[in-house]
C-alpha cells in the first residue's frame, strides 16, 4: 500500500510545491537577463530611453531566438535602460523576490560590466546598485550571496584586462569571474591572462563552455582558466573522457534547460543530457540563465526537465542539494 502511494504520480501543482520546498542555490543567472518587460518599460520611462517595443506583449512576442547570437543582440540592446545604481538595485531586488518565491536561499549571480561601461555607466553605479539589491535581499529575504563578474568573450583580452582594472576598487564585493557571450571562435584560452590575475587576487573562476562551442572549450576552461564550475557544459555529452573527468574532480555543471531549449542548443528537451550526466556521477545543478527571456525561473527549469526526462523526486532533490554543496556559501 505504502509503495502504491509512493508511486502515485504527483499532480503538477504537488510537484511544483515539492520543488519550491527544496532549499536551493541559483548559480547561473545573469542579472541583466532578469529584466522583465514591465521593469524595462518602467526604467525606459525613468531614463528617457526609447524602446524598440510598443508594449510588454510586443516585447514578449519578440522573444523567439534562432541561436545564442540572435538572443544576445536583443539582450544587450535592452541593457540601455540600466543607467544608475538605483536601476541596478531595482533589477536585483525584483529578481531576488522571484528567487525567494522559488525556495532559493543562496544566489551567485553574474553581471556584464562591458555591456554598461561603454555606455558611460560607471563601475561604481553597476556594482554599487547590484550589491545594494543583494544586501536588501539578504536582510529582508534571508538570501545569502556571492557575486561573479563576467567578461564578454567576443571582445578582446585587452578589453577584459581594462575591465578587471576598473573592478579592482570593488574586489571586496566580488567573489568570482566568469566568461559569457558569443562562444563561437572565442575559446577560453583567449582569456588565460585575465583569469590568472583574477585568481591571484583570490577570486574563483567559472566559465560558460560547451553551450554552442565544442567539448574542447570545456577542457580549456578547466585546464587553462582553472574553472571550478562549468556554465552549461552541454557538449560534454560528446566526450566520455571529459565526463569522467568532471565526475572524478567534482566539477559541477550549472545547467539551464529552458535556455538550451529557447536557444536551440537542445530544442527537444527529451534529448537534454542532464540525466545522463547525473547517472555518470557528475554534479548537475538547475538554473534559469536569463529567466525574463526564456520563459521561466529556476523552479520552472526543474519542472520542465523533470517532465522531459521523467526525473524522480530523488533526482530533483539531489540537484537542489548539489547546488548548495558546490556553491561558495
Ligand atoms: N549571456 C547571457 N546569457 C548567456 C548565455 N546563455 N550564454 C552566453 N552568454 C550569455
Ligand atoms: Zn549563462
mmCIF file of C-alpha atoms and ligand atoms in Angstrom:
data_model
loop_
_atom_site.group_PDB
_atom_site.id
_atom_site.type_symbol
_atom_site.label_atom_id
_atom_site.label_comp_id
_atom_site.label_asym_id
_atom_site.label_seq_id
_atom_site.Cartn_x
_atom_site.Cartn_y
_atom_site.Cartn_z
ATOM 1 C CA UNK A 1 0.000 0.000 0.000
ATOM 2 C CA UNK A 2 2.748 2.428 1.012
ATOM 3 C CA UNK A 3 4.515 1.525 -2.210
ATOM 4 C CA UNK A 4 1.381 2.203 -4.233
ATOM 5 C CA UNK A 5 1.061 5.623 -2.589
ATOM 6 C CA UNK A 6 4.715 6.412 -3.237
ATOM 7 C CA UNK A 7 4.227 5.541 -6.888
ATOM 8 C CA UNK A 8 1.113 7.645 -7.341
ATOM 9 C CA UNK A 9 2.162 10.330 -9.817
ATOM 10 C CA UNK A 10 2.142 13.840 -8.373
ATOM 11 C CA UNK A 11 -0.173 16.402 -9.859
ATOM 12 C CA UNK A 12 1.730 19.294 -11.451
ATOM 13 C CA UNK A 13 0.903 21.561 -8.532
ATOM 14 C CA UNK A 14 2.075 18.966 -5.964
ATOM 15 C CA UNK A 15 5.353 18.531 -7.811
ATOM 16 C CA UNK A 16 5.815 22.304 -8.015
ATOM 17 C CA UNK A 17 5.212 22.593 -4.278
ATOM 18 C CA UNK A 18 7.774 19.840 -3.679
ATOM 19 C CA UNK A 19 10.436 21.581 -5.810
ATOM 20 C CA UNK A 20 9.738 25.010 -4.287
ATOM 21 C CA UNK A 21 10.169 23.396 -0.862
ATOM 22 C CA UNK A 22 13.683 22.134 -1.666
ATOM 23 C CA UNK A 23 16.295 24.566 -0.304
ATOM 24 C CA UNK A 24 18.423 25.525 -3.279
ATOM 25 C CA UNK A 25 21.051 27.870 -4.694
ATOM 26 C CA UNK A 26 20.928 29.542 -8.081
ATOM 27 C CA UNK A 27 24.435 29.560 -9.584
ATOM 28 C CA UNK A 28 23.885 30.507 -13.236
ATOM 29 C CA UNK A 29 21.862 33.659 -13.506
ATOM 30 C CA UNK A 30 22.650 36.822 -15.486
ATOM 31 C CA UNK A 31 21.162 39.789 -13.649
ATOM 32 C CA UNK A 32 20.668 41.578 -16.971
ATOM 33 C CA UNK A 33 18.688 38.517 -18.062
ATOM 34 C CA UNK A 34 16.145 39.070 -15.280
ATOM 35 C CA UNK A 35 14.935 42.341 -16.828
ATOM 36 C CA UNK A 36 11.224 41.658 -17.258
ATOM 37 C CA UNK A 37 9.481 43.778 -19.928
ATOM 38 C CA UNK A 38 7.410 45.552 -17.220
ATOM 39 C CA UNK A 39 10.559 46.797 -15.466
ATOM 40 C CA UNK A 40 12.193 47.532 -18.847
ATOM 41 C CA UNK A 41 9.330 49.915 -19.647
ATOM 42 C CA UNK A 42 9.479 51.486 -16.182
ATOM 43 C CA UNK A 43 13.236 52.131 -16.425
ATOM 44 C CA UNK A 44 12.934 53.357 -20.022
ATOM 45 C CA UNK A 45 10.426 55.970 -18.841
ATOM 46 C CA UNK A 46 12.629 56.870 -15.843
ATOM 47 C CA UNK A 47 15.709 57.386 -18.026
ATOM 48 C CA UNK A 48 14.113 58.705 -21.224
ATOM 49 C CA UNK A 49 15.169 55.721 -23.320
ATOM 50 C CA UNK A 50 13.194 54.744 -26.411
ATOM 51 C CA UNK A 51 12.435 51.021 -26.676
ATOM 52 C CA UNK A 52 12.020 49.036 -29.882
ATOM 53 C CA UNK A 53 8.748 47.583 -28.478
ATOM 54 C CA UNK A 54 5.262 49.131 -28.472
ATOM 55 C CA UNK A 55 4.156 47.203 -25.377
ATOM 56 C CA UNK A 56 5.033 44.479 -22.875
ATOM 57 C CA UNK A 57 3.186 41.963 -25.073
ATOM 58 C CA UNK A 58 5.136 43.152 -28.105
ATOM 59 C CA UNK A 59 8.418 42.569 -26.233
ATOM 60 C CA UNK A 60 7.328 39.056 -25.247
ATOM 61 C CA UNK A 61 6.428 38.230 -28.830
ATOM 62 C CA UNK A 62 9.936 39.244 -29.969
ATOM 63 C CA UNK A 63 11.500 36.611 -27.689
ATOM 64 C CA UNK A 64 11.887 33.839 -30.295
ATOM 65 C CA UNK A 65 15.539 33.036 -30.888
ATOM 66 C CA UNK A 66 17.215 31.008 -33.581
ATOM 67 C CA UNK A 67 20.502 30.856 -31.652
ATOM 68 C CA UNK A 68 22.608 32.458 -28.913
ATOM 69 C CA UNK A 69 23.744 35.330 -31.165
ATOM 70 C CA UNK A 70 20.179 36.363 -32.037
ATOM 71 C CA UNK A 71 19.293 36.403 -28.340
ATOM 72 C CA UNK A 72 22.384 38.389 -27.350
ATOM 73 C CA UNK A 73 21.654 41.167 -29.879
ATOM 74 C CA UNK A 74 18.274 41.799 -28.312
ATOM 75 C CA UNK A 75 19.529 41.293 -24.747
ATOM 76 C CA UNK A 76 22.394 43.791 -24.998
ATOM 77 C CA UNK A 77 20.081 46.364 -26.633
ATOM 78 C CA UNK A 78 17.728 46.170 -23.628
ATOM 79 C CA UNK A 79 20.552 46.970 -21.177
ATOM 80 C CA UNK A 80 20.342 50.600 -22.398
ATOM 81 C CA UNK A 81 17.614 51.201 -19.791
ATOM 82 C CA UNK A 82 20.041 50.354 -16.941
ATOM 83 C CA UNK A 83 21.876 53.564 -16.115
ATOM 84 C CA UNK A 84 22.056 54.360 -12.409
ATOM 85 C CA UNK A 85 22.756 52.480 -9.193
ATOM 86 C CA UNK A 86 19.029 52.702 -8.418
ATOM 87 C CA UNK A 87 18.217 50.889 -11.684
ATOM 88 C CA UNK A 88 20.640 48.065 -10.891
ATOM 89 C CA UNK A 89 19.305 47.837 -7.347
ATOM 90 C CA UNK A 90 15.689 47.617 -8.576
ATOM 91 C CA UNK A 91 16.659 44.934 -11.090
ATOM 92 C CA UNK A 92 18.452 42.857 -8.446
ATOM 93 C CA UNK A 93 15.687 43.236 -5.873
ATOM 94 C CA UNK A 94 12.993 42.238 -8.372
ATOM 95 C CA UNK A 95 14.949 39.068 -9.184
ATOM 96 C CA UNK A 96 15.527 38.184 -5.531
ATOM 97 C CA UNK A 97 11.824 38.367 -4.741
ATOM 98 C CA UNK A 98 11.165 35.861 -7.543
ATOM 99 C CA UNK A 99 14.007 33.660 -6.314
ATOM 100 C CA UNK A 100 12.665 33.689 -2.742
ATOM 101 C CA UNK A 101 9.246 32.562 -4.021
ATOM 102 C CA UNK A 102 11.040 29.616 -5.679
ATOM 103 C CA UNK A 103 12.731 28.490 -2.448
ATOM 104 C CA UNK A 104 16.160 29.874 -3.369
ATOM 105 C CA UNK A 105 18.238 30.542 -0.245
ATOM 106 C CA UNK A 106 21.569 31.458 -1.874
ATOM 107 C CA UNK A 107 22.490 33.174 -5.175
ATOM 108 C CA UNK A 108 25.701 33.640 -7.138
ATOM 109 C CA UNK A 109 24.609 35.906 -9.988
ATOM 110 C CA UNK A 110 26.610 37.199 -12.946
ATOM 111 C CA UNK A 111 26.793 40.699 -14.319
ATOM 112 C CA UNK A 112 28.392 42.006 -17.523
ATOM 113 C CA UNK A 113 30.173 45.335 -16.900
ATOM 114 C CA UNK A 114 31.283 45.507 -20.539
ATOM 115 C CA UNK A 115 27.664 45.959 -21.596
ATOM 116 C CA UNK A 116 27.425 49.038 -19.351
ATOM 117 C CA UNK A 117 30.814 50.820 -19.172
ATOM 118 C CA UNK A 118 30.935 51.714 -22.904
ATOM 119 C CA UNK A 119 27.569 53.488 -22.487
ATOM 120 C CA UNK A 120 29.137 55.796 -19.911
ATOM 121 C CA UNK A 121 27.790 53.982 -16.850
ATOM 122 C CA UNK A 122 30.455 53.879 -14.124
ATOM 123 C CA UNK A 123 31.532 50.596 -12.484
ATOM 124 C CA UNK A 124 30.579 52.157 -9.108
ATOM 125 C CA UNK A 125 26.953 52.557 -10.283
ATOM 126 C CA UNK A 126 26.809 48.979 -11.549
ATOM 127 C CA UNK A 127 28.415 47.216 -8.576
ATOM 128 C CA UNK A 128 27.029 49.676 -6.014
ATOM 129 C CA UNK A 129 23.471 49.126 -7.242
ATOM 130 C CA UNK A 130 23.750 45.358 -7.538
ATOM 131 C CA UNK A 131 25.271 44.944 -4.074
ATOM 132 C CA UNK A 132 22.633 47.269 -2.552
ATOM 133 C CA UNK A 133 19.990 44.953 -4.005
ATOM 134 C CA UNK A 134 21.819 41.844 -2.787
ATOM 135 C CA UNK A 135 22.192 43.302 0.728
ATOM 136 C CA UNK A 136 18.486 44.126 0.806
ATOM 137 C CA UNK A 137 17.727 40.559 -0.274
ATOM 138 C CA UNK A 138 19.939 39.214 2.495
ATOM 139 C CA UNK A 139 18.310 41.444 5.139
ATOM 140 C CA UNK A 140 14.672 41.082 4.061
ATOM 141 C CA UNK A 141 14.539 37.658 2.386
ATOM 142 C CA UNK A 142 17.418 35.813 4.085
ATOM 143 C CA UNK A 143 19.118 35.078 0.738
ATOM 144 C CA UNK A 144 22.909 34.875 1.022
ATOM 145 C CA UNK A 145 25.055 35.760 -1.985
ATOM 146 C CA UNK A 146 28.375 35.787 -3.788
ATOM 147 C CA UNK A 147 28.870 37.916 -6.908
ATOM 148 C CA UNK A 148 30.533 36.929 -10.211
ATOM 149 C CA UNK A 149 31.797 39.465 -12.753
ATOM 150 C CA UNK A 150 31.761 38.163 -16.322
ATOM 151 C CA UNK A 151 33.960 39.097 -19.257
ATOM 152 C CA UNK A 152 32.426 39.237 -22.730
ATOM 153 C CA UNK A 153 34.339 36.658 -24.752
ATOM 154 C CA UNK A 154 33.557 38.266 -28.130
ATOM 155 C CA UNK A 155 35.672 41.257 -27.047
ATOM 156 C CA UNK A 156 39.472 41.232 -26.753
ATOM 157 C CA UNK A 157 41.509 40.141 -23.752
ATOM 158 C CA UNK A 158 42.839 43.729 -23.565
ATOM 159 C CA UNK A 159 39.260 44.903 -23.032
ATOM 160 C CA UNK A 160 38.816 42.260 -20.319
ATOM 161 C CA UNK A 161 42.054 43.375 -18.634
ATOM 162 C CA UNK A 162 40.906 47.019 -18.693
ATOM 163 C CA UNK A 163 37.580 45.962 -17.162
ATOM 164 C CA UNK A 164 39.433 43.983 -14.495
ATOM 165 C CA UNK A 165 41.482 47.105 -13.661
ATOM 166 C CA UNK A 166 38.251 49.127 -13.289
ATOM 167 C CA UNK A 167 36.903 46.495 -10.905
ATOM 168 C CA UNK A 168 39.906 46.493 -8.573
ATOM 169 C CA UNK A 169 38.453 49.083 -6.131
ATOM 170 C CA UNK A 170 35.434 46.784 -5.677
ATOM 171 C CA UNK A 171 37.173 43.463 -5.097
ATOM 172 C CA UNK A 172 35.725 43.120 -1.586
ATOM 173 C CA UNK A 173 32.296 42.649 -3.209
ATOM 174 C CA UNK A 174 33.436 40.252 -5.927
ATOM 175 C CA UNK A 175 33.911 36.525 -5.406
ATOM 176 C CA UNK A 176 34.414 35.117 -8.874
ATOM 177 C CA UNK A 177 34.982 35.833 -12.523
ATOM 178 C CA UNK A 178 33.071 34.291 -15.412
ATOM 179 C CA UNK A 179 33.072 34.249 -19.198
ATOM 180 C CA UNK A 180 29.962 34.693 -21.315
ATOM 181 C CA UNK A 181 28.559 35.999 -24.626
ATOM 182 C CA UNK A 182 29.155 34.501 -28.075
ATOM 183 C CA UNK A 183 31.081 31.244 -27.755
ATOM 184 C CA UNK A 184 31.791 30.537 -31.450
ATOM 185 C CA UNK A 185 35.505 31.139 -32.191
ATOM 186 C CA UNK A 186 36.053 32.686 -28.738
ATOM 187 C CA UNK A 187 37.859 29.910 -26.833
ATOM 188 C CA UNK A 188 38.601 30.138 -23.107
ATOM 189 C CA UNK A 189 42.347 30.173 -23.796
ATOM 190 C CA UNK A 190 41.924 33.725 -25.150
ATOM 191 C CA UNK A 191 41.397 34.866 -21.529
ATOM 192 C CA UNK A 192 44.221 32.987 -19.783
ATOM 193 C CA UNK A 193 45.964 36.147 -18.579
ATOM 194 C CA UNK A 194 42.994 38.000 -17.095
ATOM 195 C CA UNK A 195 41.852 34.827 -15.327
ATOM 196 C CA UNK A 196 45.329 34.335 -13.882
ATOM 197 C CA UNK A 197 45.181 37.878 -12.491
ATOM 198 C CA UNK A 198 41.732 37.334 -11.010
ATOM 199 C CA UNK A 199 42.777 34.045 -9.388
ATOM 200 C CA UNK A 200 45.906 35.677 -7.991
ATOM 201 C CA UNK A 201 43.621 38.290 -6.379
ATOM 202 C CA UNK A 202 41.719 35.470 -4.640
ATOM 203 C CA UNK A 203 38.694 35.186 -6.925
ATOM 204 C CA UNK A 204 37.286 31.851 -8.048
ATOM 205 C CA UNK A 205 36.839 31.027 -11.726
ATOM 206 C CA UNK A 206 33.830 29.790 -13.666
ATOM 207 C CA UNK A 207 33.176 29.957 -17.404
ATOM 208 C CA UNK A 208 30.430 29.325 -19.923
ATOM 209 C CA UNK A 209 31.639 26.452 -22.078
ATOM 210 C CA UNK A 210 30.072 23.794 -24.264
ATOM 211 C CA UNK A 211 26.842 25.713 -24.839
ATOM 212 C CA UNK A 212 27.290 26.355 -28.589
ATOM 213 C CA UNK A 213 31.028 25.672 -28.515
ATOM 214 C CA UNK A 214 32.695 22.233 -28.526
ATOM 215 C CA UNK A 215 33.721 19.948 -25.651
ATOM 216 C CA UNK A 216 37.292 21.179 -26.247
ATOM 217 C CA UNK A 217 36.287 24.546 -24.757
ATOM 218 C CA UNK A 218 35.252 22.773 -21.540
ATOM 219 C CA UNK A 219 38.708 21.180 -21.288
ATOM 220 C CA UNK A 220 40.273 24.622 -21.794
ATOM 221 C CA UNK A 221 38.030 26.224 -19.176
ATOM 222 C CA UNK A 222 39.179 23.610 -16.644
ATOM 223 C CA UNK A 223 42.852 23.302 -17.589
ATOM 224 C CA UNK A 224 43.676 26.872 -18.632
ATOM 225 C CA UNK A 225 41.206 29.080 -16.748
ATOM 226 C CA UNK A 226 41.013 26.695 -13.748
ATOM 227 C CA UNK A 227 37.235 26.940 -13.694
ATOM 228 C CA UNK A 228 35.741 25.182 -10.663
ATOM 229 C CA UNK A 229 32.289 25.049 -12.279
ATOM 230 C CA UNK A 230 31.252 24.994 -15.928
ATOM 231 C CA UNK A 231 28.253 27.048 -17.004
ATOM 232 C CA UNK A 232 26.083 24.897 -19.315
ATOM 233 C CA UNK A 233 28.609 22.184 -20.311
ATOM 234 C CA UNK A 234 26.028 20.532 -22.585
ATOM 235 C CA UNK A 235 28.638 19.386 -25.125
ATOM 236 C CA UNK A 236 30.409 17.254 -22.504
ATOM 237 C CA UNK A 237 27.952 14.636 -23.748
ATOM 238 C CA UNK A 238 30.168 14.229 -26.840
ATOM 239 C CA UNK A 239 33.256 13.299 -24.813
ATOM 240 C CA UNK A 240 33.192 10.309 -22.415
ATOM 241 C CA UNK A 241 36.695 11.097 -21.137
ATOM 242 C CA UNK A 242 35.596 14.616 -20.211
ATOM 243 C CA UNK A 243 32.515 13.247 -18.453
ATOM 244 C CA UNK A 244 34.792 11.008 -16.379
ATOM 245 C CA UNK A 245 36.987 13.960 -15.508
ATOM 246 C CA UNK A 246 34.027 16.131 -14.426
ATOM 247 C CA UNK A 247 32.732 13.327 -12.212
ATOM 248 C CA UNK A 248 36.138 12.431 -10.746
ATOM 249 C CA UNK A 249 37.031 16.023 -9.873
ATOM 250 C CA UNK A 250 33.576 17.149 -8.758
ATOM 251 C CA UNK A 251 33.493 19.936 -11.336
ATOM 252 C CA UNK A 252 29.837 20.935 -11.353
ATOM 253 C CA UNK A 253 27.741 21.892 -14.350
ATOM 254 C CA UNK A 254 25.324 24.790 -13.929
ATOM 255 C CA UNK A 255 22.690 23.716 -16.436
ATOM 256 C CA UNK A 256 19.758 25.749 -17.763
ATOM 257 C CA UNK A 257 17.302 23.592 -19.729
ATOM 258 C CA UNK A 258 14.805 26.287 -20.738
ATOM 259 C CA UNK A 259 17.671 28.414 -22.063
ATOM 260 C CA UNK A 260 19.014 25.424 -24.005
ATOM 261 C CA UNK A 261 15.578 24.847 -25.474
ATOM 262 C CA UNK A 262 14.948 28.503 -26.416
ATOM 263 C CA UNK A 263 18.416 28.978 -27.942
ATOM 264 C CA UNK A 264 18.147 25.739 -29.941
ATOM 265 C CA UNK A 265 21.042 24.076 -28.073
ATOM 266 C CA UNK A 266 18.699 21.180 -27.215
ATOM 267 C CA UNK A 267 15.424 22.142 -28.955
ATOM 268 C CA UNK A 268 13.867 18.870 -27.798
ATOM 269 C CA UNK A 269 14.336 18.707 -24.030
ATOM 270 C CA UNK A 270 13.974 14.927 -24.134
ATOM 271 C CA UNK A 271 17.472 14.960 -25.612
ATOM 272 C CA UNK A 272 18.944 17.110 -22.840
ATOM 273 C CA UNK A 273 21.994 15.351 -21.336
ATOM 274 C CA UNK A 274 21.322 16.266 -17.672
ATOM 275 C CA UNK A 275 20.023 12.810 -16.749
ATOM 276 C CA UNK A 276 22.958 11.069 -18.452
ATOM 277 C CA UNK A 277 25.300 13.356 -16.526
ATOM 278 C CA UNK A 278 23.546 12.568 -13.225
ATOM 279 C CA UNK A 279 23.858 8.861 -13.951
ATOM 280 C CA UNK A 280 27.568 9.353 -14.696
ATOM 281 C CA UNK A 281 28.056 10.853 -11.235
ATOM 282 C CA UNK A 282 28.515 14.457 -12.431
ATOM 283 C CA UNK A 283 27.390 17.268 -10.107
ATOM 284 C CA UNK A 284 24.449 18.759 -12.030
ATOM 285 C CA UNK A 285 22.620 21.901 -10.908
ATOM 286 C CA UNK A 286 19.476 23.582 -12.290
ATOM 287 C CA UNK A 287 19.384 27.296 -13.055
ATOM 288 C CA UNK A 288 17.469 29.833 -15.132
ATOM 289 C CA UNK A 289 20.228 31.754 -17.036
ATOM 290 C CA UNK A 290 18.089 34.655 -18.372
ATOM 291 C CA UNK A 291 14.626 33.959 -16.969
ATOM 292 C CA UNK A 292 12.943 37.108 -18.316
ATOM 293 C CA UNK A 293 13.731 35.916 -21.852
ATOM 294 C CA UNK A 294 13.455 32.145 -21.645
ATOM 295 C CA UNK A 295 10.015 31.674 -20.132
ATOM 296 C CA UNK A 296 10.783 30.566 -16.616
ATOM 297 C CA UNK A 297 12.601 30.969 -13.297
ATOM 298 C CA UNK A 298 14.559 28.252 -11.543
ATOM 299 C CA UNK A 299 11.656 26.053 -10.427
ATOM 300 C CA UNK A 300 10.251 26.151 -13.969
ATOM 301 C CA UNK A 301 13.609 24.748 -15.126
ATOM 302 C CA UNK A 302 13.467 21.846 -12.645
ATOM 303 C CA UNK A 303 9.891 21.062 -13.701
ATOM 304 C CA UNK A 304 10.499 21.306 -17.455
ATOM 305 C CA UNK A 305 13.437 18.932 -17.177
ATOM 306 C CA UNK A 306 11.543 16.558 -14.879
ATOM 307 C CA UNK A 307 8.697 16.340 -17.400
ATOM 308 C CA UNK A 308 11.005 15.829 -20.400
ATOM 309 C CA UNK A 309 13.340 13.277 -18.798
ATOM 310 C CA UNK A 310 10.942 11.624 -16.343
ATOM 311 C CA UNK A 311 13.112 12.604 -13.387
ATOM 312 C CA UNK A 312 12.254 11.282 -9.930
ATOM 313 C CA UNK A 313 11.786 13.367 -6.803
ATOM 314 C CA UNK A 314 15.158 11.961 -5.673
ATOM 315 C CA UNK A 315 16.813 13.336 -8.831
ATOM 316 C CA UNK A 316 15.288 16.764 -8.210
ATOM 317 C CA UNK A 317 16.274 16.764 -4.527
ATOM 318 C CA UNK A 318 19.795 15.694 -5.485
ATOM 319 C CA UNK A 319 20.223 18.623 -7.892
ATOM 320 C CA UNK A 320 18.951 21.076 -5.282
ATOM 321 C CA UNK A 321 21.321 19.661 -2.620
ATOM 322 C CA UNK A 322 24.177 19.752 -5.140
ATOM 323 C CA UNK A 323 23.513 23.429 -5.873
ATOM 324 C CA UNK A 324 24.170 24.258 -2.215
ATOM 325 C CA UNK A 325 27.105 21.848 -1.933
ATOM 326 C CA UNK A 326 29.006 23.343 -4.884
ATOM 327 C CA UNK A 327 28.136 26.950 -4.005
ATOM 328 C CA UNK A 328 30.619 29.272 -2.314
ATOM 329 C CA UNK A 329 28.486 29.859 0.817
HETATM 330 N N1 LIG B 1 24.807 35.961 -21.607
HETATM 331 C C1 LIG B 1 23.562 35.867 -21.141
HETATM 332 N N2 LIG B 1 23.082 34.641 -21.339
HETATM 333 C C2 LIG B 1 24.051 33.929 -21.951
HETATM 334 C C3 LIG B 1 24.169 32.598 -22.403
HETATM 335 N N3 LIG B 1 23.174 31.718 -22.300
HETATM 336 N N4 LIG B 1 25.318 32.232 -22.996
HETATM 337 C C4 LIG B 1 26.316 33.092 -23.133
HETATM 338 N N5 LIG B 1 26.253 34.353 -22.721
HETATM 339 C C5 LIG B 1 25.142 34.770 -22.118
HETATM 340 ZN ZN1 LIG B 2 24.536 31.999 -18.991
#
